[in-house]
Short mmCIF file of C-alpha atoms and ligand atoms in Angstrom, two decimals:
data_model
loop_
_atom_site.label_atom_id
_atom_site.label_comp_id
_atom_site.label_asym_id
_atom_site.label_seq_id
_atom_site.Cartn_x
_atom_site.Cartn_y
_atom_site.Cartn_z
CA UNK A 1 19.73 -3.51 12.82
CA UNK A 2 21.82 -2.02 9.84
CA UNK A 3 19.92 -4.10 7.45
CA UNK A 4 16.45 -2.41 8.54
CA UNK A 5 15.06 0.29 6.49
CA UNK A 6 12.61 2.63 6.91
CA UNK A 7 9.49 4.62 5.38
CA UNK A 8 10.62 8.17 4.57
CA UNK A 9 6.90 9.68 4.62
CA UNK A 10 7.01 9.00 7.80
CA UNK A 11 10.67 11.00 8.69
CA UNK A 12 9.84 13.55 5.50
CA UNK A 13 6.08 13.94 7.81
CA UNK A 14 8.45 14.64 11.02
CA UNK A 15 10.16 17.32 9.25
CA UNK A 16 7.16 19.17 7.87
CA UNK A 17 5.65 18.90 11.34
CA UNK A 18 9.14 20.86 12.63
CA UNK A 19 8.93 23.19 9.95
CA UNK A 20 5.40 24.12 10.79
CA UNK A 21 6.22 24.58 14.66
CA UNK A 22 8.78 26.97 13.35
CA UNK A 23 5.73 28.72 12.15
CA UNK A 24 6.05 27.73 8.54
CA UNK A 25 2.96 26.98 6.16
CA UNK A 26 2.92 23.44 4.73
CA UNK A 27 0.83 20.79 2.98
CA UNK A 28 1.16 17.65 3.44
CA UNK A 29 1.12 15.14 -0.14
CA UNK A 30 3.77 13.01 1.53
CA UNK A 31 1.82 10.68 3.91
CA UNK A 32 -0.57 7.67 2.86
CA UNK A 33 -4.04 8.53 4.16
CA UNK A 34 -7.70 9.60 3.55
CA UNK A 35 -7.86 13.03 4.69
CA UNK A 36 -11.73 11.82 5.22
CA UNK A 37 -12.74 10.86 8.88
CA UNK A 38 -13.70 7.50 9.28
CA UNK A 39 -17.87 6.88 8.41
CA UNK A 40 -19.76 7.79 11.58
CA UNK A 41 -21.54 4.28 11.76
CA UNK A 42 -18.29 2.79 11.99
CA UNK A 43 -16.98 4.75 15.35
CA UNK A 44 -20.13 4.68 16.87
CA UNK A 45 -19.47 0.51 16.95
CA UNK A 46 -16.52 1.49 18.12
CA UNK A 47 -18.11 3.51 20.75
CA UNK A 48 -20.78 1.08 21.77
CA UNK A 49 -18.33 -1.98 21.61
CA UNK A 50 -16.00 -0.19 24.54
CA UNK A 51 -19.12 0.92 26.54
CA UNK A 52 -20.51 -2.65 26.56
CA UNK A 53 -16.56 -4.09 27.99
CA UNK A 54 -14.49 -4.96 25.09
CA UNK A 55 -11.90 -3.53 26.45
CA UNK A 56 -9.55 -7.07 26.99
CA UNK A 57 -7.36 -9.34 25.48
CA UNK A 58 -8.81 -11.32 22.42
CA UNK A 59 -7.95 -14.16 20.65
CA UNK A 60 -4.28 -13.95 18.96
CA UNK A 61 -5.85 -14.51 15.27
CA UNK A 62 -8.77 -12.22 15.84
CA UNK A 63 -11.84 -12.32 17.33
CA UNK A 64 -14.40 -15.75 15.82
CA UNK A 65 -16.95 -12.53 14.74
CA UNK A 66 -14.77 -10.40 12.54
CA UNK A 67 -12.57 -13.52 10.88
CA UNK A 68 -16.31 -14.67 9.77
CA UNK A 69 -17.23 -11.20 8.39
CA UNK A 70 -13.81 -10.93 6.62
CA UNK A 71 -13.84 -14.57 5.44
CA UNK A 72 -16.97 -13.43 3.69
CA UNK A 73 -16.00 -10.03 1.94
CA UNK A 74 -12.99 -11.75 0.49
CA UNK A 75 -15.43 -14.41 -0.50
CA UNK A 76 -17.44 -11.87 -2.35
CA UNK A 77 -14.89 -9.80 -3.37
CA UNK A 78 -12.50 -11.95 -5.01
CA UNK A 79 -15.40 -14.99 -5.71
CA UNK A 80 -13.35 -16.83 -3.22
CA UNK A 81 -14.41 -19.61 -0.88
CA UNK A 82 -12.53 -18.20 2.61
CA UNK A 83 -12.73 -20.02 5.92
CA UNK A 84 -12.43 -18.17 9.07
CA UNK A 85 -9.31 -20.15 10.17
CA UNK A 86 -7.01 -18.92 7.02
CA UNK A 87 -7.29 -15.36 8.40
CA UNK A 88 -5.47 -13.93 10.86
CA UNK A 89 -6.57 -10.32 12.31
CA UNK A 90 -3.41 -7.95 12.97
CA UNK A 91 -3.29 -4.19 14.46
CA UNK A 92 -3.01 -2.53 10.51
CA UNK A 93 -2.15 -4.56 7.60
CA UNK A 94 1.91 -4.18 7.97
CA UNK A 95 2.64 -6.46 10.13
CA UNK A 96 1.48 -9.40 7.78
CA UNK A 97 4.10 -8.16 5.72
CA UNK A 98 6.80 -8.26 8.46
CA UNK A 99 5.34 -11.95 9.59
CA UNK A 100 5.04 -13.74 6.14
CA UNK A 101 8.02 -12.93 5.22
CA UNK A 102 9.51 -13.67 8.80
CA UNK A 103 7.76 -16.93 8.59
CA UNK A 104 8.90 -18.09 4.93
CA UNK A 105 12.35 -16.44 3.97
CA UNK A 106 15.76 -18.11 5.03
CA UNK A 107 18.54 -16.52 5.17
CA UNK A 108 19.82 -16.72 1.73
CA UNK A 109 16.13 -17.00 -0.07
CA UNK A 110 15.77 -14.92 -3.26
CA UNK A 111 12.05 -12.98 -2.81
CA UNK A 112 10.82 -11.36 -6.13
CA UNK A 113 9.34 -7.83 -4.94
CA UNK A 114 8.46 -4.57 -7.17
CA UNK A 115 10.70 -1.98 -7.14
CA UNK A 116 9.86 1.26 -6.77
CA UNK A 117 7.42 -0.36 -4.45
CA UNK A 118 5.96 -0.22 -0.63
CA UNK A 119 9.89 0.16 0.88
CA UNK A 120 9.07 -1.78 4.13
CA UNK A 121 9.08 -5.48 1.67
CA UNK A 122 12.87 -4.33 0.67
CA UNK A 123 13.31 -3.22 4.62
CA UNK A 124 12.42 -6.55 5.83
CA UNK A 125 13.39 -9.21 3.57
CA UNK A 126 16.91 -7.45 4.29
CA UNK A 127 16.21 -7.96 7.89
CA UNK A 128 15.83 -11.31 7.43
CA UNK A 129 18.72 -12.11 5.61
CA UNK A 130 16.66 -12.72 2.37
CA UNK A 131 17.97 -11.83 -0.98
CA UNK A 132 15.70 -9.56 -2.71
CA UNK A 133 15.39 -10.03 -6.20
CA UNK A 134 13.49 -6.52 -7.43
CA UNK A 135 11.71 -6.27 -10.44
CA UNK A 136 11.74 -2.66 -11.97
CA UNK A 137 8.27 -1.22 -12.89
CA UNK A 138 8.49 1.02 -15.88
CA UNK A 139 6.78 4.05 -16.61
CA UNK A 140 6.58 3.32 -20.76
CA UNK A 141 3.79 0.24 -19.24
CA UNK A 142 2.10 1.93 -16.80
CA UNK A 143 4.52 0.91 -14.47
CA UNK A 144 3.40 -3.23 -14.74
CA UNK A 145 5.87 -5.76 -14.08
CA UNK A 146 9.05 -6.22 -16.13
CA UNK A 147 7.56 -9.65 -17.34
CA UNK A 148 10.56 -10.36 -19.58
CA UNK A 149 12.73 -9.91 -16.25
CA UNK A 150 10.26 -11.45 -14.27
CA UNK A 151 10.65 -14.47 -16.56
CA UNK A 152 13.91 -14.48 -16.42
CA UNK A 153 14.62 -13.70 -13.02
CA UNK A 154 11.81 -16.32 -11.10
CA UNK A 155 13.26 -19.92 -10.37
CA UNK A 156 13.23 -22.84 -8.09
CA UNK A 157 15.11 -20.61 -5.71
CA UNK A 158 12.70 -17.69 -5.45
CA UNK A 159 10.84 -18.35 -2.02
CA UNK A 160 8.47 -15.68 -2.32
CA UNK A 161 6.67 -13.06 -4.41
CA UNK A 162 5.99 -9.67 -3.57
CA UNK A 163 2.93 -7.99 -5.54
CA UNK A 164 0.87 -4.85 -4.92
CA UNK A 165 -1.97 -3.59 -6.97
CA UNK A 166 -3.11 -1.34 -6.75
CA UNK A 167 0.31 0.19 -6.58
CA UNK A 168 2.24 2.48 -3.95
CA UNK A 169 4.04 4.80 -5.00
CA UNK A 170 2.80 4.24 -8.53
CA UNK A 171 -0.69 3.70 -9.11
CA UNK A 172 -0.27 1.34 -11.27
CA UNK A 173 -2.30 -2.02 -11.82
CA UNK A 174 -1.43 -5.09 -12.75
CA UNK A 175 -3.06 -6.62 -15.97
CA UNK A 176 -4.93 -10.06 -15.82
CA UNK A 177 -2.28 -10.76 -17.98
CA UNK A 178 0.19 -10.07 -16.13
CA UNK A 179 -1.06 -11.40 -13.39
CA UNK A 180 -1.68 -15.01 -15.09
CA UNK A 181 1.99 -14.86 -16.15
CA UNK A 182 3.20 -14.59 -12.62
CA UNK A 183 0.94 -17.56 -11.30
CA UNK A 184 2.25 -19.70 -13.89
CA UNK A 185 5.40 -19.46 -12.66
CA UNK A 186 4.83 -19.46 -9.19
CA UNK A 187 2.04 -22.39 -9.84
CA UNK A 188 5.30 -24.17 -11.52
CA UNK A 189 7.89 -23.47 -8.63
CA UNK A 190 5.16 -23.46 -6.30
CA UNK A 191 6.59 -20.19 -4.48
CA UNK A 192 4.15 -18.42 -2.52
CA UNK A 193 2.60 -14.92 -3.71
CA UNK A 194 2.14 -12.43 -1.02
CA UNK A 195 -0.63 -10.02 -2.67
CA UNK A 196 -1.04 -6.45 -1.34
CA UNK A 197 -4.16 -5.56 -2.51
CA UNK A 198 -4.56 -2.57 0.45
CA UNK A 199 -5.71 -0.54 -2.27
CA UNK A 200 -8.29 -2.42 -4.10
CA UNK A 201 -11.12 0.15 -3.85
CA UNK A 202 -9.09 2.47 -5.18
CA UNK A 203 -9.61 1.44 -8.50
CA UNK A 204 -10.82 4.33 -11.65
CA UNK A 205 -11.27 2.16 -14.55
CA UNK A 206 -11.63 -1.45 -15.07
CA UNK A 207 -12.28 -3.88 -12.37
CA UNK A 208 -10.32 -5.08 -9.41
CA UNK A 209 -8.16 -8.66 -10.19
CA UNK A 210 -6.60 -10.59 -7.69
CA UNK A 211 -4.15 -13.51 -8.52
CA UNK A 212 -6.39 -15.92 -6.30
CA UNK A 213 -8.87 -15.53 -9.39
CA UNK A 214 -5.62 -17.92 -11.43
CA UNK A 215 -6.26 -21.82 -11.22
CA UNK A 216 -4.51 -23.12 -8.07
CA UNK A 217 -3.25 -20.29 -6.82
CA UNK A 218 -5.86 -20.22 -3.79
CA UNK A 219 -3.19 -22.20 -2.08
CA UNK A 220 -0.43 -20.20 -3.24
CA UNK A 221 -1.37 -17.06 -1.92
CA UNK A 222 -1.47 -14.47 1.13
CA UNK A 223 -3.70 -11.71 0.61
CA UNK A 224 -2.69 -8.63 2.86
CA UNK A 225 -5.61 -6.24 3.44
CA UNK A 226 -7.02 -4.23 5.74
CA UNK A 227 -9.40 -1.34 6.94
CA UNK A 228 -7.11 1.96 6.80
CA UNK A 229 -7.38 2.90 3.31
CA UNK A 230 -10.89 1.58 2.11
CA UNK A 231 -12.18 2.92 5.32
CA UNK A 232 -10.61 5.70 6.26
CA UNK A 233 -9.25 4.24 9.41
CA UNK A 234 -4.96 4.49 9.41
CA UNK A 235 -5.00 5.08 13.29
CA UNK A 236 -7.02 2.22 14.22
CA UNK A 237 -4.50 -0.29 13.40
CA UNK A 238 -6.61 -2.99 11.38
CA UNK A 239 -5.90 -5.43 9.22
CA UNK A 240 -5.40 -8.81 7.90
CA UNK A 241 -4.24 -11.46 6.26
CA UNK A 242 -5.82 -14.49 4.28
CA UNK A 243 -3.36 -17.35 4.00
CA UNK A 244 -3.21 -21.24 4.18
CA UNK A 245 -4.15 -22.39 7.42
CA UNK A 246 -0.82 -23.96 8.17
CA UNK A 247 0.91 -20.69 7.75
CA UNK A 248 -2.10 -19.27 9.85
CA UNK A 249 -1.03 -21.10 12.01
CA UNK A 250 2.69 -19.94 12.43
CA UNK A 251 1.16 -16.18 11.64
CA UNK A 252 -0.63 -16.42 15.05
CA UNK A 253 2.07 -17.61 16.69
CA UNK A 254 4.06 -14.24 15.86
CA UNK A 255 0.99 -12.12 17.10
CA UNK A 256 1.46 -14.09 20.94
CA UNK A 257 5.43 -13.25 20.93
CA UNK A 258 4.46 -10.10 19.44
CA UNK A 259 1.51 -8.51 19.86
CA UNK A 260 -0.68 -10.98 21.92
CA UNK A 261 -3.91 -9.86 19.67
CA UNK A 262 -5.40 -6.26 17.70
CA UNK A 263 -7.49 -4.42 19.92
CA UNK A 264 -10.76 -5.58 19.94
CA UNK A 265 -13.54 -2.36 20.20
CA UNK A 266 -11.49 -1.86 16.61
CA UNK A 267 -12.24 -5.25 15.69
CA UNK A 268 -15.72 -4.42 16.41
CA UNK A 269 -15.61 -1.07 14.82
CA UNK A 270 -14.20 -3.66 11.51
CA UNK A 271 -17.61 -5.16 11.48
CA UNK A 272 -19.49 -2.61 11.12
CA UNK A 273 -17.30 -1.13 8.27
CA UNK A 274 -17.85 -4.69 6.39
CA UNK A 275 -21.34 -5.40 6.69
CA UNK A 276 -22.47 -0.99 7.35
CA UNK A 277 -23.22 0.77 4.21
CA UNK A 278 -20.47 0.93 1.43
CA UNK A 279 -21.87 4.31 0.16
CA UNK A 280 -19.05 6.72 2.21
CA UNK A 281 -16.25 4.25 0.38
CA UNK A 282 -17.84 4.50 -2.78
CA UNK A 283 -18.31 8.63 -2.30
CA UNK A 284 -14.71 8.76 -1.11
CA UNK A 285 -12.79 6.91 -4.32
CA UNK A 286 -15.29 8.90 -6.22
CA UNK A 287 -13.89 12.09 -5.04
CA UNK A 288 -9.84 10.81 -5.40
CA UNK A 289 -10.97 10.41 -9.27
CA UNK A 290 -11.73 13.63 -9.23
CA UNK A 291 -8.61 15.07 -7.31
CA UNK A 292 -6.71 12.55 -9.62
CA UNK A 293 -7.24 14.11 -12.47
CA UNK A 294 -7.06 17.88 -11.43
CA UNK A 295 -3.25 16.57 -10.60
CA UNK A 296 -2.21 14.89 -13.30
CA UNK A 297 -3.46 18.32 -15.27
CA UNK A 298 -1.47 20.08 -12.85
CA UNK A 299 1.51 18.67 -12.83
CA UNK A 300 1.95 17.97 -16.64
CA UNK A 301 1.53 22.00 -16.71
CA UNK A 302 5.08 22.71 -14.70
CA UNK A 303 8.49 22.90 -15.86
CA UNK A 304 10.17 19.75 -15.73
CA UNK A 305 7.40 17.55 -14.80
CA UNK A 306 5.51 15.18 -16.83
CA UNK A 307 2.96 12.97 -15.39
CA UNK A 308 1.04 10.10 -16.60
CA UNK A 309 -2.58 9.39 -14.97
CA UNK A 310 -2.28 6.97 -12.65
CA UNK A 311 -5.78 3.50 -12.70
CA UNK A 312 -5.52 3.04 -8.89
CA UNK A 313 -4.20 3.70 -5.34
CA UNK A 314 -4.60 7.70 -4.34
CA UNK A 315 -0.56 8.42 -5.55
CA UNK A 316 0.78 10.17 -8.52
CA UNK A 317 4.63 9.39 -9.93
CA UNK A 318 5.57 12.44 -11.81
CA UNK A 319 8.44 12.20 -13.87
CA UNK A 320 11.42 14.97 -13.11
CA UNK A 321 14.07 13.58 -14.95
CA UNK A 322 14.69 16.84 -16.81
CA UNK A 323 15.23 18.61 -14.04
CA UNK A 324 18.82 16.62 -13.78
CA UNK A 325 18.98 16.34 -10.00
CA UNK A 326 18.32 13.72 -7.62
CA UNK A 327 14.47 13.34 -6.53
CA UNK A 328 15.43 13.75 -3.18
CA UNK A 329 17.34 16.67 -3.35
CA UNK A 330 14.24 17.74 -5.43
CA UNK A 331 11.45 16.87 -2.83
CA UNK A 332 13.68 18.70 -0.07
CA UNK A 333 13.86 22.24 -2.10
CA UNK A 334 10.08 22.02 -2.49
CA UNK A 335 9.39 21.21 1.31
CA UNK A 336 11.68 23.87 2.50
CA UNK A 337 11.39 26.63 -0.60
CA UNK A 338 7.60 26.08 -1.51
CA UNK A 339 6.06 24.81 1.65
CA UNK A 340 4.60 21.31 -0.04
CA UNK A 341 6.00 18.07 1.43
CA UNK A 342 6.05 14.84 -1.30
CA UNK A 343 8.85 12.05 -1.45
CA UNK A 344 11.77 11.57 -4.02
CA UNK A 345 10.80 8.26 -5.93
CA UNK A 346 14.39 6.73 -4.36
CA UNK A 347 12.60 6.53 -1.16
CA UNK A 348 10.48 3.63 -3.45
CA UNK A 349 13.94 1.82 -4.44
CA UNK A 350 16.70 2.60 -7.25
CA UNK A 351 14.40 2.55 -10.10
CA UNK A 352 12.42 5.42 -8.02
CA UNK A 353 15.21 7.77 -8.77
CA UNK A 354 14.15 10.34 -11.32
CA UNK A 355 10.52 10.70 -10.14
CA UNK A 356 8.47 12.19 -6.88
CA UNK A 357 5.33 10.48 -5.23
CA UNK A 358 2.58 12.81 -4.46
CA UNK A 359 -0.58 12.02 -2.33
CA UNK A 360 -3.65 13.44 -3.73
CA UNK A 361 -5.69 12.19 -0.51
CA UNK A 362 -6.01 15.89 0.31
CA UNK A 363 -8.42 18.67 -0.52
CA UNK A 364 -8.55 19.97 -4.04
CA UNK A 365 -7.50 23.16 -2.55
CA UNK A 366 -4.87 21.92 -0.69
CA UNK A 367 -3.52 20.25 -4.32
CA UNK A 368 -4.32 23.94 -6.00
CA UNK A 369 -2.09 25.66 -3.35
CA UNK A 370 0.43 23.01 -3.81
CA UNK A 371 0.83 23.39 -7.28
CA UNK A 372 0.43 26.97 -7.41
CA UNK A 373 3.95 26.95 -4.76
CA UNK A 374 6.06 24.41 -6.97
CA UNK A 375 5.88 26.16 -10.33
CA UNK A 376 8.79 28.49 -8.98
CA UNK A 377 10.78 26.47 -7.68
CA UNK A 378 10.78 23.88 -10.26
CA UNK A 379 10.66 26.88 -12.61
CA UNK A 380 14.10 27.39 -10.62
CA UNK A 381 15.37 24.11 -10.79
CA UNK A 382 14.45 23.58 -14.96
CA UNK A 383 16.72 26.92 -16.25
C1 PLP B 1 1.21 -0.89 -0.23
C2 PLP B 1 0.86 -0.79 1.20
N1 PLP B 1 0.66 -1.91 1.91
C3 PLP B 1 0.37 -1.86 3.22
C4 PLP B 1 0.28 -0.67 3.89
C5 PLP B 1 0.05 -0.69 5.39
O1 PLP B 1 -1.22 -0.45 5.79
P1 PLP B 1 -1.59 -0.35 7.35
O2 PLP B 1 -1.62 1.10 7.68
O3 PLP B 1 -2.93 -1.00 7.45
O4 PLP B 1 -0.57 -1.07 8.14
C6 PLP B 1 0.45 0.52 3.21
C7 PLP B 1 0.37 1.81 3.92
O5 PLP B 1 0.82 2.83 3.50
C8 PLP B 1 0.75 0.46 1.82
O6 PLP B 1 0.94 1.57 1.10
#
């Protein structure tokens, strides 16, 4: 159990919540979630699905209905032919995370993952006795890969590769480039990609790429998705992964000894998000642009702070270096001095240190407040 990590939003979330039974003020930019409510059309399924019985167990992979409907918006999404049986349904997207890399790391196995990056692929390729290889993303390049690293760092005993774009904590995308320069490696090592694209609709300029788009890397890859981003939906549990079938296989095998199967009136509820009306995504990403921008402005106007705008996800990365102290000794003084909870980068990996990761999925005036609290305290922290 020593080898298991965490996911500090979560414990820096608990402490906010104590502070504010104490009677103190707070907002929240340290948790990953639409502060929209999920589209109505999607939880009256929901609604109708548990009134009409689907209220028991379901197949382990996911129910025939929604592997169809997801086969197809990956299809269309990523101009991918998808069959039903290389997806396997799983309550939120996380635990294809913990599974594939269950399924394909040995003890011993080298697995290429981004660092600052999602800390639950560091947590469990730990866990597993895997030896994680991580590749720094730097600020100068919009925190991309390290392709020189990469480069040198990938070889026949890398087992797997991590990727995420767009990125958490960073917002950063991965260039077609980029992204053709990792498939030829893993095309010549054949080392399977495991792509977290959660955060593909959250995209401000340019278009979404996925590394499935790179000759023969169909086979190659797991794509980890789900509902509780696009859709507003992170207490449903839903989500999924699109894999080769023989790993499908071995996937749904760790959903009977785990889970048995995802709920299925929120599998039904998944349909309707897929094939309802896309407008409320659209009209929410819309609004992040927005939001994303009056942040960036915001934060580039305290002391100490300097913040690049971020292409994707709903996360900014400022940059407190000059401020000379840890992040996380930074990100406590603001929860408990200016009432605004975000996370030290460090909580991201090493090559976090020296930055903070702010969630703009709240209200713009929840983001005004927040700013409006720091600038003493950093004010504070910079003389
Ligand atoms: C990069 C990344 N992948 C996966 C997830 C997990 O999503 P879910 O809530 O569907 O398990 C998150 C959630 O924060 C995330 O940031």
């Amino acid at each position: 159990m020593s080898r298991l990590g965490t996911e500090s939003a979560f414990e820096v979330l608990a402490r906010a919540k104590a502070l504010e039974r104490q009677g103190k003020e707070i907002v929240h930019l340290e948790i990953g979630e639409p502060d929209f409510d999920t589209p109505v059309h999607i939880r009256e399924a929901a609604k109708r699905a548990l009134d009409g019985g689907a209220t028991h167990y379901g197949p382990a992979a996911g129910l025939p209905e929604l592997r169809e409907a997801i086969a197809k918006d990956v299809g269309a999404t990523r101009q991918l032919p998808v069959e039903p049986d290389e997806i396997v349904v799983t309550p939120g997207a996380k635990p294809i995370m913990y599974f594939v890399i269950t399924a394909l790391v040995d003890p011993g196995d080298e697995v290429i993952y981004p660092n600052p990056g999602f800390p639950i692929y560091e947590s469990v390729i730990n866990f597993v006795g895997g030896k994680g290889v991580p590749i720094p993303l730097r600020e100068e390049s919009g925190f991309g890969f390290d392709m020189e690293l990469f480069e040198q760092k990938v070889s026949a005993k890398t087992r797997l590769i991590v990727l995420n774009s767009p990125q958490n904590p960073t917002g950063g995308v991965l260039e077609k480039e980029q992204l053709g320069r990792i498939a030829e490696a893993a095309r010549t090592y054949r080392i399977p990609v495991l792509a977290d694209e959660i955060y593909k609709s959250f995209l401000y300029d340019g278009e979404f790429a996925s590394i499935t788009a790179f000759p023969g890397m169909k086979d190659l890859t797991i794509i980890l998705d789900g509902f509780s981003k696009s859709y507003a939906m992170t207490g449903w549990r839903l989500g999924y992964g699109v894999m080769p079938r023989g790993l499908a296989d071995h996937v749904a095998r760790l959903m009977v000894n785990s889970n048995s199967c995802t709920a299925a009136f929120t599998q039904w509820a998944g349909i309707a998000a897929l094939q309802g009306d896309q407008q409320p995504v659209h009209a929410m990403v819309a609004e992040f642009k927005r939001r994303r921008d009056i942040i960036v402005d915001g934060l580039n106007a305290l002391p100490g702070v300097s913040c690049r705008s971020p292409r994707g996800a709903f996360y900014v990365f400022p940059n407190v270096k000059k401020l000379g102290r840890p992040s996380a000794e930074v990100a406590s003084q603001l929860l408990n001095d200016a009432g605004v909870a975000v996370l030290g980068g460090s909580a991201f990996g090493e090559y976090g240190e020296g930055y903070l990761r702010l969630s703009y999925a709240n209200s713009e005036a929840n983001i005004r407040k927040a700013l409006e609290r720091m600038r003493p305290v950093l004010a504070r922290l910079a003389g």
